[in-house]
CSV table of C-alpha atoms in Angstrom, one decimal:
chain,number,residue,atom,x,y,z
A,1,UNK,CA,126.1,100.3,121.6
A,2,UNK,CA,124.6,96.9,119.6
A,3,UNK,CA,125.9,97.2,116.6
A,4,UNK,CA,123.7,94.8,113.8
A,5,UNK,CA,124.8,94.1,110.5
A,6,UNK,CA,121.9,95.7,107.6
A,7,UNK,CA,121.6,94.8,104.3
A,8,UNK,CA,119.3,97.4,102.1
A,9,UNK,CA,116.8,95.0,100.0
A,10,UNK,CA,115.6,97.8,97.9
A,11,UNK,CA,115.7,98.8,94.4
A,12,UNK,CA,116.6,102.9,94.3
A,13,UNK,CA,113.7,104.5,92.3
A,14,UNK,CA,114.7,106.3,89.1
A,15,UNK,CA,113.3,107.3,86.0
A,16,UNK,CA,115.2,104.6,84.1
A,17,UNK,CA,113.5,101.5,86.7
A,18,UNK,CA,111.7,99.0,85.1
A,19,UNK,CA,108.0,99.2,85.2
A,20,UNK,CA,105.3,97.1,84.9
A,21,UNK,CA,104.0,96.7,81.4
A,22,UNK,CA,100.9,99.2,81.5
A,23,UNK,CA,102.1,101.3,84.3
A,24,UNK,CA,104.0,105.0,84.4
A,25,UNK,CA,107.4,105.6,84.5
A,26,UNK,CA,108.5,107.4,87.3
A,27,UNK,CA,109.0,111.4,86.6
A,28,UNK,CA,111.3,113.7,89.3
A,29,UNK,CA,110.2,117.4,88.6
A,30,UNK,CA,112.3,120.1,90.2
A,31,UNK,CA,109.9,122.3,92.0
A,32,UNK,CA,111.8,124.5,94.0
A,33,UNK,CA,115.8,125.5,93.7
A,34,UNK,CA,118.1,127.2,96.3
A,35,UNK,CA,118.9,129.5,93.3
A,36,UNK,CA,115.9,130.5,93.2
A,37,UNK,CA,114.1,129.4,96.2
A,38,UNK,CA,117.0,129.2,98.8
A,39,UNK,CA,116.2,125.5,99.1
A,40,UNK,CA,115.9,122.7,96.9
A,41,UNK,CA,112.2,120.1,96.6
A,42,UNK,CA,111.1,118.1,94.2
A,43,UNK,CA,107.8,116.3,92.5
A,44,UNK,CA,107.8,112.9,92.1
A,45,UNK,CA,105.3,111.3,89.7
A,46,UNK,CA,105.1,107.7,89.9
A,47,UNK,CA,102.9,104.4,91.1
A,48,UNK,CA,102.2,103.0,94.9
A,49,UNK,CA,103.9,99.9,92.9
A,50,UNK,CA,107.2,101.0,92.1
A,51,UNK,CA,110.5,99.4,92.5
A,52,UNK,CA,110.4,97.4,95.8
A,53,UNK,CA,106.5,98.1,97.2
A,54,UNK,CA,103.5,96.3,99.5
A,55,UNK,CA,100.5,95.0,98.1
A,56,UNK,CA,97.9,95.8,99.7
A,57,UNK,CA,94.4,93.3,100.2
A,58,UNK,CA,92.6,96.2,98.0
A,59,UNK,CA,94.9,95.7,95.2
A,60,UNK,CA,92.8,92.3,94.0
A,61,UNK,CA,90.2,92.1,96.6
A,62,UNK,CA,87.0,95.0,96.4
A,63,UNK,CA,86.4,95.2,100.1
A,64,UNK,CA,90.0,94.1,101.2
A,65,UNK,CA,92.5,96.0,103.2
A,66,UNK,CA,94.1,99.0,102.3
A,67,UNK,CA,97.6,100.2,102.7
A,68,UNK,CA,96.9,102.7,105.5
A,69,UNK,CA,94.8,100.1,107.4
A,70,UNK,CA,97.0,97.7,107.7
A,71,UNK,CA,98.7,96.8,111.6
A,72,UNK,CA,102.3,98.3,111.4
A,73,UNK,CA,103.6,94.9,113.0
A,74,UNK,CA,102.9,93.2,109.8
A,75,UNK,CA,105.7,95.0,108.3
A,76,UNK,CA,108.2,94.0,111.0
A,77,UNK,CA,109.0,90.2,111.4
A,78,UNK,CA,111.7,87.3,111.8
A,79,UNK,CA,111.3,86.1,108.2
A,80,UNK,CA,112.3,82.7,106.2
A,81,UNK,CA,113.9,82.4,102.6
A,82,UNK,CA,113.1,79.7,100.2
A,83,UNK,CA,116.5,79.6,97.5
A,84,UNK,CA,114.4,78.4,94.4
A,85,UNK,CA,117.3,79.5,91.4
A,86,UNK,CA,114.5,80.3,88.7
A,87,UNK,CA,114.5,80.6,84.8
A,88,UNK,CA,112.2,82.8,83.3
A,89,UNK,CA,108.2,82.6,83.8
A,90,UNK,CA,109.3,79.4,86.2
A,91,UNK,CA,106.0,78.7,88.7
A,92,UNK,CA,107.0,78.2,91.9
A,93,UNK,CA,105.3,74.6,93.2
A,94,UNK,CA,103.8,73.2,96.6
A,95,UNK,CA,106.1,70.7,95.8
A,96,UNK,CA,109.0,72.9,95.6
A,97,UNK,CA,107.8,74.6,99.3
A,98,UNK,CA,107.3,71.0,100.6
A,99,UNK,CA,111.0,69.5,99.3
A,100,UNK,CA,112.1,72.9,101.6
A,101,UNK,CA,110.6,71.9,104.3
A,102,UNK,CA,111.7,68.4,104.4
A,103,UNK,CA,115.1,70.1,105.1
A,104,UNK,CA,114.6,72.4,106.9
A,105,UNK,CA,111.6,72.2,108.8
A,106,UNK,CA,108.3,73.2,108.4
A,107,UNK,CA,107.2,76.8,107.9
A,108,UNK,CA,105.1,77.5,110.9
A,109,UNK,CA,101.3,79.3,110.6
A,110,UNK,CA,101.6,82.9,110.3
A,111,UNK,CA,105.2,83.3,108.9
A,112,UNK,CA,106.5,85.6,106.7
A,113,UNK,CA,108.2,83.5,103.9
A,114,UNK,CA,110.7,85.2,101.1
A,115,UNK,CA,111.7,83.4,97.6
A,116,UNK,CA,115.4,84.2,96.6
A,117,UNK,CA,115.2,83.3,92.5
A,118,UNK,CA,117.9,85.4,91.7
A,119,UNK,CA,116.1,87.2,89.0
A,120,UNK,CA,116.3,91.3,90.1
A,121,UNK,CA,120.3,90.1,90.2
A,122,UNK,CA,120.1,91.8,86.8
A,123,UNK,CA,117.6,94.3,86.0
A,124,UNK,CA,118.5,95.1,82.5
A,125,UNK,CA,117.9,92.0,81.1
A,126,UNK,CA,115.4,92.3,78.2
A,127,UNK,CA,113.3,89.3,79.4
A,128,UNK,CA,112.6,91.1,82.8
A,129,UNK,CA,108.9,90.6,83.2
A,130,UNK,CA,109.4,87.0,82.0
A,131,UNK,CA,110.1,86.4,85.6
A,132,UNK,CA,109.2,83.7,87.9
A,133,UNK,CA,106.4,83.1,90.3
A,134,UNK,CA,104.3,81.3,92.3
A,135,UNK,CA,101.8,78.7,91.1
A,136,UNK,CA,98.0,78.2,92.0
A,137,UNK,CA,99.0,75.3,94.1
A,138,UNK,CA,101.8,77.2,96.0
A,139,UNK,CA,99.7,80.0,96.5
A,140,UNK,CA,97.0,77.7,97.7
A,141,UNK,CA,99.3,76.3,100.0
A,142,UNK,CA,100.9,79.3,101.5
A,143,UNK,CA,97.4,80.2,102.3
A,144,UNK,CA,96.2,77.2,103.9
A,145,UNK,CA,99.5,78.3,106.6
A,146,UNK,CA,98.0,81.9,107.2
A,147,UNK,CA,100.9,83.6,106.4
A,148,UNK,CA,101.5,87.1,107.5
A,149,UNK,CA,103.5,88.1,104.1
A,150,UNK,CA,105.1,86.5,100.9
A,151,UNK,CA,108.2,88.5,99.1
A,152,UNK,CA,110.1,87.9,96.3
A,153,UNK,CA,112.9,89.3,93.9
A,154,UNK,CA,111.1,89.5,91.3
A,155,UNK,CA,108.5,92.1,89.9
A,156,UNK,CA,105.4,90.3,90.7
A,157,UNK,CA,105.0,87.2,93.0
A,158,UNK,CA,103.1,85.6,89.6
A,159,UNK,CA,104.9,84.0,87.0
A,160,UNK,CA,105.2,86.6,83.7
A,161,UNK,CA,103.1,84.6,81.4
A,162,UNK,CA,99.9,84.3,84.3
A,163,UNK,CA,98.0,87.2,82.7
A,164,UNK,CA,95.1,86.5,85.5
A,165,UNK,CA,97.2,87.4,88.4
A,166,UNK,CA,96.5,84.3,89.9
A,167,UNK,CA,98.6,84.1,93.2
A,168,UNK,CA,97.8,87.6,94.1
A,169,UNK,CA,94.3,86.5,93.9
A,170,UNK,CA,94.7,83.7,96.1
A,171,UNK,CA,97.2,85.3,98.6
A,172,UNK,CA,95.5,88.6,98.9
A,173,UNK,CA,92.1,87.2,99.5
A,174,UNK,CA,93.8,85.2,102.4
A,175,UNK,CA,95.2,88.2,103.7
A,176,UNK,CA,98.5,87.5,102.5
A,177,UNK,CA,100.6,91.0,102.1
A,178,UNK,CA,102.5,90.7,98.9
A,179,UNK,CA,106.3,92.0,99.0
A,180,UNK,CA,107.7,92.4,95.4
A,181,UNK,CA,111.2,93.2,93.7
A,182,UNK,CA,113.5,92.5,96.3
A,183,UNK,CA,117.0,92.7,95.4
A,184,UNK,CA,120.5,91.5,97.6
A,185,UNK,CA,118.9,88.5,99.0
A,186,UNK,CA,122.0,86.8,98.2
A,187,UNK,CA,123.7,88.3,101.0
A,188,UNK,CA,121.1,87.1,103.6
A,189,UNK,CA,121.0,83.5,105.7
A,190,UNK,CA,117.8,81.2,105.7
A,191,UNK,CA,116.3,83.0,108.5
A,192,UNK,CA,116.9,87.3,109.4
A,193,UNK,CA,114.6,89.7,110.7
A,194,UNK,CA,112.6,92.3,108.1
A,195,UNK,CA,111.4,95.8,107.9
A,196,UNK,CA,109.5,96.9,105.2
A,197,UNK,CA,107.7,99.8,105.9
A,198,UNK,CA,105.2,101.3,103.5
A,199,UNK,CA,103.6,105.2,103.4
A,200,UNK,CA,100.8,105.3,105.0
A,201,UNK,CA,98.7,106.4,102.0
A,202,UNK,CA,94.8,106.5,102.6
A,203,UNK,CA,93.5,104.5,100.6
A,204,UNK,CA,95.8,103.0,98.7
A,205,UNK,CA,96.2,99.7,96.9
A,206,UNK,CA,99.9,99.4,98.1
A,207,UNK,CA,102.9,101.5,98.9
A,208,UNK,CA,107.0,101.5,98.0
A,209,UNK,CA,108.6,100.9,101.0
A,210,UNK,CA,112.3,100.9,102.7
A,211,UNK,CA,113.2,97.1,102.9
A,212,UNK,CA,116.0,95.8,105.2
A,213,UNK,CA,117.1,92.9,106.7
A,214,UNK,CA,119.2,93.2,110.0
């Protein structure tokens, strides 16, 4: 037997995790009881973009790729983190990508590239969606490498003061699949192998998914 070492990367879902400003809370209904029913299920009301979730192409793009479309390998790749220690509604720079690659090499074309800030290290601080980001010119950057897929501990892969969403506009029209709200990447090395599958929801604009590293 291989035994591998796993670390879970993903937020539990509950009625009491934060939500994007504008976006439900989650809502568990008991629908069936063993009491009553002689099992237990329940209802669950929430967004595809709760807790840790995929962005799909269709979430920012009209005629871009939706959740159920997208190649299953895309989920399932040797990934990179960038350690960028970030203060709130910090924009992640080009030049901050490029001074990581002077040490540790460049990030090759079609990688899958994950920021560690440190931010979802606390999720009951009050300035939660003042969280950090990437910038226009990171975004533009990370794009001109055809990346696979961009994550980050954080609830959105823009800065909390971008109001225009600008880095999921320039990453999803590039095809860029946008991981957000990671959580334990401080128990991960530079480079470890990721699975984040999503629901294969028709249609959809993006999914929660089951993150690990192993």
């Amino acid at each position: 037997m291989i035994l591998m070492k796993v670390i879970d990367l993903t937020l539990p879902i509950s009625e009491k995790i934060p939500t994007f400003p504008g976006s439900p809370n989650p809502h568990f209904i008991e629908w069936n009881s063993i009491d009553m029913d002689d099992y237990n299920l329940e209802m669950v009301f929430l967004s595809t973009h709760t807790g840790t979730h995929i962005d799909a192409p269709y979430h920012f793009v009209k005629l871009g790729k939706k959740i159920n479309e997208i190649e299953p390998s895309r989920f399932l790749q040797n990934s990179t983190m960038i350690s960028i220690k970030a203060k709130s509604n910090y924009s992640i720079t080009k030049s901050d990508i490029v001074k990581f690659e002077k040490i540790h090499g460049k990030i090759p074309n079609g990688a899958t590239v994950i920021f560690y800030t440190g931010w979802n290290d606390n999720l009951a601080r009050k300035d939660f969606f003042a969280n950090p980001g990437l910038s226009e010119s990171a975004a533009k950057y990370l794009v001109s490498k055809k990346l696979n897929l961009v994550g980050i501990d954080s609830p959105s892969i823009d800065s909390g003061n971008n109001s225009k969403f600008t880095a999921h506009h320039i990453l999803l029209r590039g095809d860029i699949l946008i991981l957000e709200n990671l959580c334990n990447l401080s128990k991960l090395n530079k480079n470890f192998n990721l699975i984040a599958l999503p629901l294969k929801l028709k249609n959809a604009t993006g999914s929660p998914v089951r993150a690990i590293a192993f």
